C-alpha positions as a printed NumPy array, in Angstrom:
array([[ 28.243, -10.391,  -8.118],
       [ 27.365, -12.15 ,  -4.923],
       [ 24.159, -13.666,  -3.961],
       [ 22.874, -11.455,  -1.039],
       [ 23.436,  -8.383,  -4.022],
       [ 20.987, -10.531,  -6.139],
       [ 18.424, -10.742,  -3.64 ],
       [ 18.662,  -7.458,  -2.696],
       [ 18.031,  -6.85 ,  -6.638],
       [ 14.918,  -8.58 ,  -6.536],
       [ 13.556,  -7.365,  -3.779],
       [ 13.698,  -3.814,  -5.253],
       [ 12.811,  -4.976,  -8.28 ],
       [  9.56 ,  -7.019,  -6.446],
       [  8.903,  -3.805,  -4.824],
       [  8.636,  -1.538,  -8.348],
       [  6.332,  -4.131,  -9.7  ],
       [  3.821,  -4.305,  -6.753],
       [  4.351,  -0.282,  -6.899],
       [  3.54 ,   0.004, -10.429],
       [  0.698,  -2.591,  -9.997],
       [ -0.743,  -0.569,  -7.453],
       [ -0.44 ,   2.874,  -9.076],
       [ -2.56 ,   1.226, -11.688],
       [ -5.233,  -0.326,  -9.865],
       [ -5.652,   3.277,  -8.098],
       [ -5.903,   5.211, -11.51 ],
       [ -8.17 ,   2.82 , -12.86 ],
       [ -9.899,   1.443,  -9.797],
       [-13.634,   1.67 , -10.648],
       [-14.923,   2.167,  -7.371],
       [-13.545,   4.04 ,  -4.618],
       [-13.104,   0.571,  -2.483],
       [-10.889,  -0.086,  -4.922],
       [ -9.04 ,   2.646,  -4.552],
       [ -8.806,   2.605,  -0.756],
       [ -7.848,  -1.02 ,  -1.24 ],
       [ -4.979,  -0.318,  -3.77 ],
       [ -3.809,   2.966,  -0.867],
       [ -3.526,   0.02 ,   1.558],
       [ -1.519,  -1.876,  -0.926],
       [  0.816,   1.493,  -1.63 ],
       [  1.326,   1.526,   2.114],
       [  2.303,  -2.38 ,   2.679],
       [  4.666,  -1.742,  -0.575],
       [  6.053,   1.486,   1.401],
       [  6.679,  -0.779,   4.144],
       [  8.245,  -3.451,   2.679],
       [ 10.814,  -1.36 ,   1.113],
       [ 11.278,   0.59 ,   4.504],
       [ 11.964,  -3.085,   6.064],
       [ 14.641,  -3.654,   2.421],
       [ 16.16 ,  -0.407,   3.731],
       [ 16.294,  -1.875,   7.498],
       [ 17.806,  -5.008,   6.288],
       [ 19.943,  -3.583,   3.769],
       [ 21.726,  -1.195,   6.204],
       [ 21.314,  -3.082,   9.251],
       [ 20.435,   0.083,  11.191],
       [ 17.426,   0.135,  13.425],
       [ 16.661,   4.001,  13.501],
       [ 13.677,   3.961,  10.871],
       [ 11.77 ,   0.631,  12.977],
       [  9.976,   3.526,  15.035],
       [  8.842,   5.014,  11.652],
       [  7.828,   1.308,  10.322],
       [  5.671,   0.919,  13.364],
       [  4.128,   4.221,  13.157],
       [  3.555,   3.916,   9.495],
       [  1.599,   0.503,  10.351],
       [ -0.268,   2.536,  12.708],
       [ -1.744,   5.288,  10.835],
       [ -2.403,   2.806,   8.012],
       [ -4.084,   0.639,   9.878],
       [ -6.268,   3.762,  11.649],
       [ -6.883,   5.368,   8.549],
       [ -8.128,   1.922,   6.732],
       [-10.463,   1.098,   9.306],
       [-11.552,   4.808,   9.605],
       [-12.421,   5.192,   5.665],
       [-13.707,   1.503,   5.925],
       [-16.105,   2.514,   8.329],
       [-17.244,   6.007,   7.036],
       [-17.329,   4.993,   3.737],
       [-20.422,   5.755,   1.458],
       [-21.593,   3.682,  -1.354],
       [-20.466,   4.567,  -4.813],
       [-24.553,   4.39 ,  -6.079],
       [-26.369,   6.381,  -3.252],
       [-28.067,   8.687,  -4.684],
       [-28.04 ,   8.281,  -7.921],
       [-31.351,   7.838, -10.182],
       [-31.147,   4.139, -10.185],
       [-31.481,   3.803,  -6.575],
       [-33.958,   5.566,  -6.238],
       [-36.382,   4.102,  -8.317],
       [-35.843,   0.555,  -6.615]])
């Protein structure tokens, strides 16, 4: 077993740990900022084993998809971010304050 097939082993095992993490914190977020937080998460995990895959093959062909994938995320982060709606408007306590 060489060393560059061990690190290659912990990377993917890094990966299905931050993955599992993740899928976790968006089942049980409590609030839907969690939950866009822990999609942001799933897309930096998607990326990082995109950029194993990269490295691991040497081949170039998917850095156009990496980029793009950064892209959207990024978009879509700062989209929901912005639009986003409190978890409590509208409910009974609010109102009475």
């Amino acid at each position: 077993m060489t060393i560059s097939l061990i690190l290659w082993t912990l990377a993917i095992i890094a990966l299905t740990a931050a993955l599992a993490l993740t899928m976790i914190r968006l089942v049980a977020g409590p609030n839907t900022l969690d939950r866009l937080i822990s999609l942001d998460t799933l897309v930096a995990v998607a990326q990082g084993g995109l950029g194993v895959y990269i490295a691991w093959t040497r081949d170039t062909t998917p850095v156009a998809a990496l980029v793009a994938l950064a892209l959207v995320a990024f978009l879509g982060s700062v989209s929901v971010a912005r639009f986003r709606v409190g978890d409590n408007v509208g409910s009974p306590e609010e109102t009475l304050s």
